[in-house]
Amino acid sequence: MTRTLHVRIDSSSDRSDLEDTLAALDAGETDEVEPKPSTLSVEDLETFGRIFRPTNLELLEAIADHEPESIRELARLVDRHPPEVTQNVNELADYGLIELEQNGRAKRPTIWYDEIDVDIPLGHHSPDVAPA
């Protein structure tokens, strides 16, 4: 079964659905029931572009493909300096895109989803305004 993270641009930026899913995963509650789709709302297109820049997507793919035991191992996998990767990983964790599990003295980056589905609205459409 594919687990999907839905991402949308939404100025209201409510992350409660995502946080509920992460809490259920932490408690081990998602094995018995099919997880509901989780949505991450990003404030604006600029923030979306920063979060999903190519270097961060490369990190997400490396985590999914190799399941590194630490941020240092992740840095080796993507051939980047650990301090830069740590900064990117912390940003991704702040948005709930990855979790950092304590693994001895290291932190192990993990993801709970298999794919990301993105909804980007083009323009600001209001139902009360007719097109010109």
PDB file of N, CA, C and O in Angstrom, residues 17-86:
ATOM      1  N   ASP A  17      -3.721  17.916  10.527  1.00  0.00           N
ATOM      2  CA  ASP A  17      -3.923  16.589   9.944  1.00  0.00           C
ATOM      3  C   ASP A  17      -2.601  15.838   9.867  1.00  0.00           C
ATOM      4  O   ASP A  17      -2.512  14.670  10.242  1.00  0.00           O
ATOM      5  N   LEU A  18      -1.569  16.506   9.413  1.00  0.00           N
ATOM      6  CA  LEU A  18      -0.249  15.890   9.332  1.00  0.00           C
ATOM      7  C   LEU A  18       0.260  15.534  10.724  1.00  0.00           C
ATOM      8  O   LEU A  18       0.770  14.442  10.947  1.00  0.00           O
ATOM      9  N   GLU A  19       0.106  16.433  11.676  1.00  0.00           N
ATOM     10  CA  GLU A  19       0.578  16.171  13.034  1.00  0.00           C
ATOM     11  C   GLU A  19      -0.177  15.009  13.672  1.00  0.00           C
ATOM     12  O   GLU A  19       0.414  14.203  14.395  1.00  0.00           O
ATOM     13  N   ASP A  20      -1.481  14.873  13.379  1.00  0.00           N
ATOM     14  CA  ASP A  20      -2.255  13.731  13.882  1.00  0.00           C
ATOM     15  C   ASP A  20      -1.711  12.417  13.324  1.00  0.00           C
ATOM     16  O   ASP A  20      -1.575  11.430  14.045  1.00  0.00           O
ATOM     17  N   THR A  21      -1.397  12.393  12.032  1.00  0.00           N
ATOM     18  CA  THR A  21      -0.853  11.178  11.415  1.00  0.00           C
ATOM     19  C   THR A  21       0.503  10.833  11.993  1.00  0.00           C
ATOM     20  O   THR A  21       0.781   9.665  12.286  1.00  0.00           O
ATOM     21  N   LEU A  22       1.357  11.833  12.181  1.00  0.00           N
ATOM     22  CA  LEU A  22       2.679  11.575  12.767  1.00  0.00           C
ATOM     23  C   LEU A  22       2.545  11.023  14.180  1.00  0.00           C
ATOM     24  O   LEU A  22       3.259  10.100  14.569  1.00  0.00           O
ATOM     25  N   ALA A  23       1.606  11.552  14.967  1.00  0.00           N
ATOM     26  CA  ALA A  23       1.391  11.057  16.323  1.00  0.00           C
ATOM     27  C   ALA A  23       0.895   9.612  16.296  1.00  0.00           C
ATOM     28  O   ALA A  23       1.321   8.780  17.100  1.00  0.00           O
ATOM     29  N   ALA A  24       0.006   9.281  15.359  1.00  0.00           N
ATOM     30  CA  ALA A  24      -0.493   7.909  15.238  1.00  0.00           C
ATOM     31  C   ALA A  24       0.631   6.961  14.844  1.00  0.00           C
ATOM     32  O   ALA A  24       0.718   5.840  15.358  1.00  0.00           O
ATOM     33  N   LEU A  25       1.507   7.411  13.937  1.00  0.00           N
ATOM     34  CA  LEU A  25       2.650   6.579  13.554  1.00  0.00           C
ATOM     35  C   LEU A  25       3.574   6.346  14.740  1.00  0.00           C
ATOM     36  O   LEU A  25       4.050   5.236  14.958  1.00  0.00           O
ATOM     37  N   ASP A  26       3.823   7.381  15.523  1.00  0.00           N
ATOM     38  CA  ASP A  26       4.673   7.253  16.706  1.00  0.00           C
ATOM     39  C   ASP A  26       4.090   6.255  17.695  1.00  0.00           C
ATOM     40  O   ASP A  26       4.812   5.511  18.345  1.00  0.00           O
ATOM     41  N   ALA A  27       2.767   6.235  17.787  1.00  0.00           N
ATOM     42  CA  ALA A  27       2.109   5.333  18.724  1.00  0.00           C
ATOM     43  C   ALA A  27       1.907   3.937  18.131  1.00  0.00           C
ATOM     44  O   ALA A  27       1.386   3.047  18.801  1.00  0.00           O
ATOM     45  N   GLY A  28       2.272   3.755  16.868  1.00  0.00           N
ATOM     46  CA  GLY A  28       2.128   2.450  16.225  1.00  0.00           C
ATOM     47  C   GLY A  28       0.696   2.108  15.888  1.00  0.00           C
ATOM     48  O   GLY A  28       0.331   0.947  15.770  1.00  0.00           O
ATOM     49  N   GLU A  29      -0.143   3.111  15.680  1.00  0.00           N
ATOM     50  CA  GLU A  29      -1.563   2.873  15.466  1.00  0.00           C
ATOM     51  C   GLU A  29      -1.956   2.707  14.008  1.00  0.00           C
ATOM     52  O   GLU A  29      -3.105   2.413  13.723  1.00  0.00           O
ATOM     53  N   THR A  30      -1.054   2.890  13.066  1.00  0.00           N
ATOM     54  CA  THR A  30      -1.464   2.895  11.663  1.00  0.00           C
ATOM     55  C   THR A  30      -1.423   1.520  11.016  1.00  0.00           C
ATOM     56  O   THR A  30      -1.862   1.376   9.891  1.00  0.00           O
ATOM     57  N   ASP A  31      -0.921   0.497  11.700  1.00  0.00           N
ATOM     58  CA  ASP A  31      -0.859  -0.828  11.090  1.00  0.00           C
ATOM     59  C   ASP A  31      -2.236  -1.479  10.983  1.00  0.00           C
ATOM     60  O   ASP A  31      -2.487  -2.239  10.071  1.00  0.00           O
ATOM     61  N   GLU A  32      -3.130  -1.180  11.923  1.00  0.00           N
ATOM     62  CA  GLU A  32      -4.426  -1.843  11.941  1.00  0.00           C
ATOM     63  C   GLU A  32      -5.433  -1.216  10.997  1.00  0.00           C
ATOM     64  O   GLU A  32      -6.321  -1.872  10.494  1.00  0.00           O
ATOM     65  N   VAL A  33      -5.338   0.080  10.773  1.00  0.00           N
ATOM     66  CA  VAL A  33      -6.288   0.765   9.910  1.00  0.00           C
ATOM     67  C   VAL A  33      -5.538   1.449   8.788  1.00  0.00           C
ATOM     68  O   VAL A  33      -4.375   1.778   8.906  1.00  0.00           O
ATOM     69  N   GLU A  34      -6.252   1.642   7.684  1.00  0.00           N
ATOM     70  CA  GLU A  34      -5.637   2.349   6.561  1.00  0.00           C
ATOM     71  C   GLU A  34      -5.475   3.804   6.963  1.00  0.00           C
ATOM     72  O   GLU A  34      -6.431   4.450   7.391  1.00  0.00           O
ATOM     73  N   PRO A  35      -4.256   4.348   6.843  1.00  0.00           N
ATOM     74  CA  PRO A  35      -4.061   5.730   7.257  1.00  0.00           C
ATOM     75  C   PRO A  35      -4.814   6.689   6.354  1.00  0.00           C
ATOM     76  O   PRO A  35      -4.936   6.467   5.157  1.00  0.00           O
ATOM     77  N   LYS A  36      -5.355   7.733   6.967  1.00  0.00           N
ATOM     78  CA  LYS A  36      -6.053   8.735   6.166  1.00  0.00           C
ATOM     79  C   LYS A  36      -5.026   9.565   5.415  1.00  0.00           C
ATOM     80  O   LYS A  36      -3.877   9.684   5.832  1.00  0.00           O
ATOM     81  N   PRO A  37      -5.403  10.135   4.274  1.00  0.00           N
ATOM     82  CA  PRO A  37      -4.459  10.976   3.556  1.00  0.00           C
ATOM     83  C   PRO A  37      -4.037  12.145   4.435  1.00  0.00           C
ATOM     84  O   PRO A  37      -4.868  12.755   5.087  1.00  0.00           O
ATOM     85  N   SER A  38      -2.775  12.428   4.472  1.00  0.00           N
ATOM     86  CA  SER A  38      -2.272  13.528   5.268  1.00  0.00           C
ATOM     87  C   SER A  38      -1.892  14.672   4.359  1.00  0.00           C
ATOM     88  O   SER A  38      -1.343  14.464   3.283  1.00  0.00           O
ATOM     89  N   THR A  39      -2.175  15.872   4.822  1.00  0.00           N
ATOM     90  CA  THR A  39      -1.941  17.053   4.016  1.00  0.00           C
ATOM     91  C   THR A  39      -1.037  18.021   4.752  1.00  0.00           C
ATOM     92  O   THR A  39      -1.252  18.312   5.932  1.00  0.00           O
ATOM     93  N   LEU A  40      -0.053  18.495   4.057  1.00  0.00           N
ATOM     94  CA  LEU A  40       0.811  19.555   4.550  1.00  0.00           C
ATOM     95  C   LEU A  40       0.449  20.805   3.781  1.00  0.00           C
ATOM     96  O   LEU A  40       0.525  20.828   2.553  1.00  0.00           O
ATOM     97  N   SER A  41       0.014  21.833   4.493  1.00  0.00           N
ATOM     98  CA  SER A  41      -0.285  23.108   3.857  1.00  0.00           C
ATOM     99  C   SER A  41       0.917  24.024   3.998  1.00  0.00           C
ATOM    100  O   SER A  41       1.427  24.219   5.099  1.00  0.00           O
ATOM    101  N   VAL A  42       1.354  24.553   2.879  1.00  0.00           N
ATOM    102  CA  VAL A  42       2.492  25.467   2.844  1.00  0.00           C
ATOM    103  C   VAL A  42       1.952  26.866   2.584  1.00  0.00           C
ATOM    104  O   VAL A  42       1.066  27.049   1.748  1.00  0.00           O
ATOM    105  N   GLU A  43       2.494  27.852   3.310  1.00  0.00           N
ATOM    106  CA  GLU A  43       1.958  29.215   3.299  1.00  0.00           C
ATOM    107  C   GLU A  43       1.842  29.831   1.911  1.00  0.00           C
ATOM    108  O   GLU A  43       0.849  30.453   1.578  1.00  0.00           O
ATOM    109  N   ASP A  44       2.882  29.698   1.090  1.00  0.00           N
ATOM    110  CA  ASP A  44       2.893  30.359  -0.209  1.00  0.00           C
ATOM    111  C   ASP A  44       3.856  29.633  -1.150  1.00  0.00           C
ATOM    112  O   ASP A  44       4.590  28.743  -0.735  1.00  0.00           O
ATOM    113  N   LEU A  45       3.821  30.039  -2.403  1.00  0.00           N
ATOM    114  CA  LEU A  45       4.638  29.386  -3.424  1.00  0.00           C
ATOM    115  C   LEU A  45       6.130  29.558  -3.152  1.00  0.00           C
ATOM    116  O   LEU A  45       6.921  28.649  -3.401  1.00  0.00           O
ATOM    117  N   GLU A  46       6.521  30.704  -2.608  1.00  0.00           N
ATOM    118  CA  GLU A  46       7.932  30.935  -2.287  1.00  0.00           C
ATOM    119  C   GLU A  46       8.432  29.939  -1.238  1.00  0.00           C
ATOM    120  O   GLU A  46       9.508  29.352  -1.372  1.00  0.00           O
ATOM    121  N   THR A  47       7.631  29.719  -0.197  1.00  0.00           N
ATOM    122  CA  THR A  47       7.993  28.751   0.839  1.00  0.00           C
ATOM    123  C   THR A  47       8.035  27.342   0.254  1.00  0.00           C
ATOM    124  O   THR A  47       8.949  26.574   0.537  1.00  0.00           O
ATOM    125  N   PHE A  48       7.060  27.013  -0.585  1.00  0.00           N
ATOM    126  CA  PHE A  48       7.048  25.705  -1.242  1.00  0.00           C
ATOM    127  C   PHE A  48       8.347  25.488  -2.029  1.00  0.00           C
ATOM    128  O   PHE A  48       8.975  24.443  -1.933  1.00  0.00           O
ATOM    129  N   GLY A  49       8.742  26.508  -2.804  1.00  0.00           N
ATOM    130  CA  GLY A  49       9.964  26.406  -3.599  1.00  0.00           C
ATOM    131  C   GLY A  49      11.204  26.204  -2.746  1.00  0.00           C
ATOM    132  O   GLY A  49      12.124  25.473  -3.116  1.00  0.00           O
ATOM    133  N   ARG A  50      11.234  26.844  -1.569  1.00  0.00           N
ATOM    134  CA  ARG A  50      12.385  26.692  -0.674  1.00  0.00           C
ATOM    135  C   ARG A  50      12.414  25.283  -0.075  1.00  0.00           C
ATOM    136  O   ARG A  50      13.450  24.634  -0.041  1.00  0.00           O
ATOM    137  N   ILE A  51      11.266  24.807   0.387  1.00  0.00           N
ATOM    138  CA  ILE A  51      11.201  23.490   1.032  1.00  0.00           C
ATOM    139  C   ILE A  51      11.491  22.369   0.037  1.00  0.00           C
ATOM    140  O   ILE A  51      12.201  21.416   0.354  1.00  0.00           O
ATOM    141  N   PHE A  52      10.973  22.484  -1.171  1.00  0.00           N
ATOM    142  CA  PHE A  52      11.086  21.409  -2.155  1.00  0.00           C
ATOM    143  C   PHE A  52      12.134  21.717  -3.233  1.00  0.00           C
ATOM    144  O   PHE A  52      12.027  21.237  -4.353  1.00  0.00           O
ATOM    145  N   ARG A  53      13.173  22.472  -2.856  1.00  0.00           N
ATOM    146  CA  ARG A  53      14.260  22.723  -3.810  1.00  0.00           C
ATOM    147  C   ARG A  53      14.975  21.405  -4.099  1.00  0.00           C
ATOM    148  O   ARG A  53      14.875  20.442  -3.332  1.00  0.00           O
ATOM    149  N   PRO A  54      15.695  21.334  -5.214  1.00  0.00           N
ATOM    150  CA  PRO A  54      16.323  20.067  -5.631  1.00  0.00           C
ATOM    151  C   PRO A  54      17.200  19.410  -4.551  1.00  0.00           C
ATOM    152  O   PRO A  54      17.180  18.189  -4.419  1.00  0.00           O
ATOM    153  N   THR A  55      17.951  20.194  -3.771  1.00  0.00           N
ATOM    154  CA  THR A  55      18.810  19.584  -2.755  1.00  0.00           C
ATOM    155  C   THR A  55      17.989  18.883  -1.679  1.00  0.00           C
ATOM    156  O   THR A  55      18.386  17.824  -1.187  1.00  0.00           O
ATOM    157  N   ASN A  56      16.829  19.450  -1.316  1.00  0.00           N
ATOM    158  CA  ASN A  56      15.979  18.804  -0.319  1.00  0.00           C
ATOM    159  C   ASN A  56      15.295  17.570  -0.897  1.00  0.00           C
ATOM    160  O   ASN A  56      15.156  16.552  -0.215  1.00  0.00           O
ATOM    161  N   LEU A  57      14.869  17.633  -2.153  1.00  0.00           N
ATOM    162  CA  LEU A  57      14.275  16.450  -2.786  1.00  0.00           C
ATOM    163  C   LEU A  57      15.283  15.321  -2.872  1.00  0.00           C
ATOM    164  O   LEU A  57      14.942  14.151  -2.670  1.00  0.00           O
ATOM    165  N   GLU A  58      16.543  15.656  -3.135  1.00  0.00           N
ATOM    166  CA  GLU A  58      17.599  14.650  -3.169  1.00  0.00           C
ATOM    167  C   GLU A  58      17.746  13.981  -1.799  1.00  0.00           C
ATOM    168  O   GLU A  58      17.916  12.759  -1.706  1.00  0.00           O
ATOM    169  N   LEU A  59      17.637  14.776  -0.735  1.00  0.00           N
ATOM    170  CA  LEU A  59      17.713  14.209   0.620  1.00  0.00           C
ATOM    171  C   LEU A  59      16.538  13.273   0.883  1.00  0.00           C
ATOM    172  O   LEU A  59      16.720  12.174   1.426  1.00  0.00           O
ATOM    173  N   LEU A  60      15.327  13.691   0.513  1.00  0.00           N
ATOM    174  CA  LEU A  60      14.151  12.848   0.726  1.00  0.00           C
ATOM    175  C   LEU A  60      14.280  11.528  -0.035  1.00  0.00           C
ATOM    176  O   LEU A  60      13.964  10.463   0.504  1.00  0.00           O
ATOM    177  N   GLU A  61      14.759  11.588  -1.272  1.00  0.00           N
ATOM    178  CA  GLU A  61      14.944  10.363  -2.063  1.00  0.00           C
ATOM    179  C   GLU A  61      16.001   9.458  -1.436  1.00  0.00           C
ATOM    180  O   GLU A  61      15.823   8.242  -1.379  1.00  0.00           O
ATOM    181  N   ALA A  62      17.092  10.052  -0.947  1.00  0.00           N
ATOM    182  CA  ALA A  62      18.150   9.246  -0.323  1.00  0.00           C
ATOM    183  C   ALA A  62      17.645   8.580   0.954  1.00  0.00           C
ATOM    184  O   ALA A  62      17.975   7.421   1.232  1.00  0.00           O
ATOM    185  N   ILE A  63      16.838   9.291   1.725  1.00  0.00           N
ATOM    186  CA  ILE A  63      16.273   8.710   2.948  1.00  0.00           C
ATOM    187  C   ILE A  63      15.348   7.542   2.586  1.00  0.00           C
ATOM    188  O   ILE A  63      15.412   6.473   3.193  1.00  0.00           O
ATOM    189  N   ALA A  64      14.503   7.740   1.578  1.00  0.00           N
ATOM    190  CA  ALA A  64      13.569   6.687   1.168  1.00  0.00           C
ATOM    191  C   ALA A  64      14.302   5.475   0.604  1.00  0.00           C
ATOM    192  O   ALA A  64      13.955   4.330   0.909  1.00  0.00           O
ATOM    193  N   ASP A  65      15.332   5.713  -0.201  1.00  0.00           N
ATOM    194  CA  ASP A  65      16.029   4.614  -0.872  1.00  0.00           C
ATOM    195  C   ASP A  65      17.013   3.872   0.029  1.00  0.00           C
ATOM    196  O   ASP A  65      17.193   2.666  -0.109  1.00  0.00           O
ATOM    197  N   HIS A  66      17.696   4.589   0.943  1.00  0.00           N
ATOM    198  CA  HIS A  66      18.809   3.994   1.678  1.00  0.00           C
ATOM    199  C   HIS A  66      18.597   3.872   3.185  1.00  0.00           C
ATOM    200  O   HIS A  66      19.393   3.215   3.854  1.00  0.00           O
ATOM    201  N   GLU A  67      17.568   4.535   3.725  1.00  0.00           N
ATOM    202  CA  GLU A  67      17.288   4.505   5.160  1.00  0.00           C
ATOM    203  C   GLU A  67      18.566   4.694   5.995  1.00  0.00           C
ATOM    204  O   GLU A  67      18.952   3.808   6.762  1.00  0.00           O
ATOM    205  N   PRO A  68      19.235   5.842   5.854  1.00  0.00           N
ATOM    206  CA  PRO A  68      20.499   6.069   6.566  1.00  0.00           C
ATOM    207  C   PRO A  68      20.306   6.060   8.080  1.00  0.00           C
ATOM    208  O   PRO A  68      19.245   6.414   8.583  1.00  0.00           O
ATOM    209  N   GLU A  69      21.348   5.638   8.778  1.00  0.00           N
ATOM    210  CA  GLU A  69      21.309   5.544  10.240  1.00  0.00           C
ATOM    211  C   GLU A  69      21.582   6.877  10.935  1.00  0.00           C
ATOM    212  O   GLU A  69      21.378   6.995  12.130  1.00  0.00           O
ATOM    213  N   SER A  70      22.088   7.871  10.173  1.00  0.00           N
ATOM    214  CA  SER A  70      22.429   9.161  10.772  1.00  0.00           C
ATOM    215  C   SER A  70      22.438  10.237   9.698  1.00  0.00           C
ATOM    216  O   SER A  70      22.437   9.943   8.494  1.00  0.00           O
ATOM    217  N   ILE A  71      22.457  11.489  10.140  1.00  0.00           N
ATOM    218  CA  ILE A  71      22.570  12.611   9.209  1.00  0.00           C
ATOM    219  C   ILE A  71      23.935  12.566   8.519  1.00  0.00           C
ATOM    220  O   ILE A  71      24.045  12.854   7.334  1.00  0.00           O
ATOM    221  N   ARG A  72      24.965  12.166   9.247  1.00  0.00           N
ATOM    222  CA  ARG A  72      26.302  12.065   8.649  1.00  0.00           C
ATOM    223  C   ARG A  72      26.302  11.046   7.502  1.00  0.00           C
ATOM    224  O   ARG A  72      26.876  11.279   6.444  1.00  0.00           O
ATOM    225  N   GLU A  73      25.649   9.897   7.708  1.00  0.00           N
ATOM    226  CA  GLU A  73      25.562   8.895   6.638  1.00  0.00           C
ATOM    227  C   GLU A  73      24.765   9.444   5.460  1.00  0.00           C
ATOM    228  O   GLU A  73      25.114   9.221   4.302  1.00  0.00           O
ATOM    229  N   LEU A  74      23.696  10.183   5.743  1.00  0.00           N
ATOM    230  CA  LEU A  74      22.909  10.815   4.685  1.00  0.00           C
ATOM    231  C   LEU A  74      23.779  11.785   3.884  1.00  0.00           C
ATOM    232  O   LEU A  74      23.721  11.805   2.654  1.00  0.00           O
ATOM    233  N   ALA A  75      24.599  12.570   4.577  1.00  0.00           N
ATOM    234  CA  ALA A  75      25.499  13.516   3.903  1.00  0.00           C
ATOM    235  C   ALA A  75      26.456  12.775   2.967  1.00  0.00           C
ATOM    236  O   ALA A  75      26.716  13.231   1.846  1.00  0.00           O
ATOM    237  N   ARG A  76      26.971  11.630   3.417  1.00  0.00           N
ATOM    238  CA  ARG A  76      27.852  10.825   2.554  1.00  0.00           C
ATOM    239  C   ARG A  76      27.108  10.326   1.318  1.00  0.00           C
ATOM    240  O   ARG A  76      27.638  10.319   0.208  1.00  0.00           O
ATOM    241  N   LEU A  77      25.861   9.896   1.511  1.00  0.00           N
ATOM    242  CA  LEU A  77      25.069   9.367   0.396  1.00  0.00           C
ATOM    243  C   LEU A  77      24.848  10.409  -0.703  1.00  0.00           C
ATOM    244  O   LEU A  77      24.815  10.070  -1.887  1.00  0.00           O
ATOM    245  N   VAL A  78      24.668  11.668  -0.302  1.00  0.00           N
ATOM    246  CA  VAL A  78      24.397  12.724  -1.287  1.00  0.00           C
ATOM    247  C   VAL A  78      25.650  13.539  -1.613  1.00  0.00           C
ATOM    248  O   VAL A  78      25.567  14.521  -2.352  1.00  0.00           O
ATOM    249  N   ASP A  79      26.796  13.139  -1.036  1.00  0.00           N
ATOM    250  CA  ASP A  79      28.089  13.776  -1.291  1.00  0.00           C
ATOM    251  C   ASP A  79      28.048  15.281  -0.991  1.00  0.00           C
ATOM    252  O   ASP A  79      28.414  16.110  -1.818  1.00  0.00           O
ATOM    253  N   ARG A  80      27.575  15.592   0.243  1.00  0.00           N
ATOM    254  CA  ARG A  80      27.522  16.986   0.704  1.00  0.00           C
ATOM    255  C   ARG A  80      28.100  17.063   2.106  1.00  0.00           C
ATOM    256  O   ARG A  80      28.214  16.059   2.799  1.00  0.00           O
ATOM    257  N   HIS A  81      28.440  18.264   2.541  1.00  0.00           N
ATOM    258  CA  HIS A  81      29.005  18.470   3.869  1.00  0.00           C
ATOM    259  C   HIS A  81      27.929  18.281   4.947  1.00  0.00           C
ATOM    260  O   HIS A  81      26.810  18.803   4.808  1.00  0.00           O
ATOM    261  N   PRO A  82      28.248  17.556   6.026  1.00  0.00           N
ATOM    262  CA  PRO A  82      27.264  17.304   7.092  1.00  0.00           C
ATOM    263  C   PRO A  82      26.595  18.558   7.660  1.00  0.00           C
ATOM    264  O   PRO A  82      25.378  18.532   7.886  1.00  0.00           O
ATOM    265  N   PRO A  83      27.308  19.678   7.897  1.00  0.00           N
ATOM    266  CA  PRO A  83      26.605  20.855   8.438  1.00  0.00           C
ATOM    267  C   PRO A  83      25.501  21.378   7.503  1.00  0.00           C
ATOM    268  O   PRO A  83      24.430  21.783   7.969  1.00  0.00           O
ATOM    269  N   GLU A  84      25.742  21.335   6.178  1.00  0.00           N
ATOM    270  CA  GLU A  84      24.715  21.767   5.223  1.00  0.00           C
ATOM    271  C   GLU A  84      23.517  20.816   5.253  1.00  0.00           C
ATOM    272  O   GLU A  84      22.364  21.249   5.242  1.00  0.00           O
ATOM    273  N   VAL A  85      23.805  19.526   5.282  1.00  0.00           N
ATOM    274  CA  VAL A  85      22.731  18.529   5.304  1.00  0.00           C
ATOM    275  C   VAL A  85      21.940  18.654   6.607  1.00  0.00           C
ATOM    276  O   VAL A  85      20.713  18.573   6.599  1.00  0.00           O
ATOM    277  N   THR A  86      22.627  18.873   7.714  1.00  0.00           N
ATOM    278  CA  THR A  86      21.940  19.047   9.001  1.00  0.00           C
ATOM    279  C   THR A  86      20.968  20.211   8.938  1.00  0.00           C
ATOM    280  O   THR A  86      19.826  20.108   9.401  1.00  0.00           O
TER     281      THR A  86
END
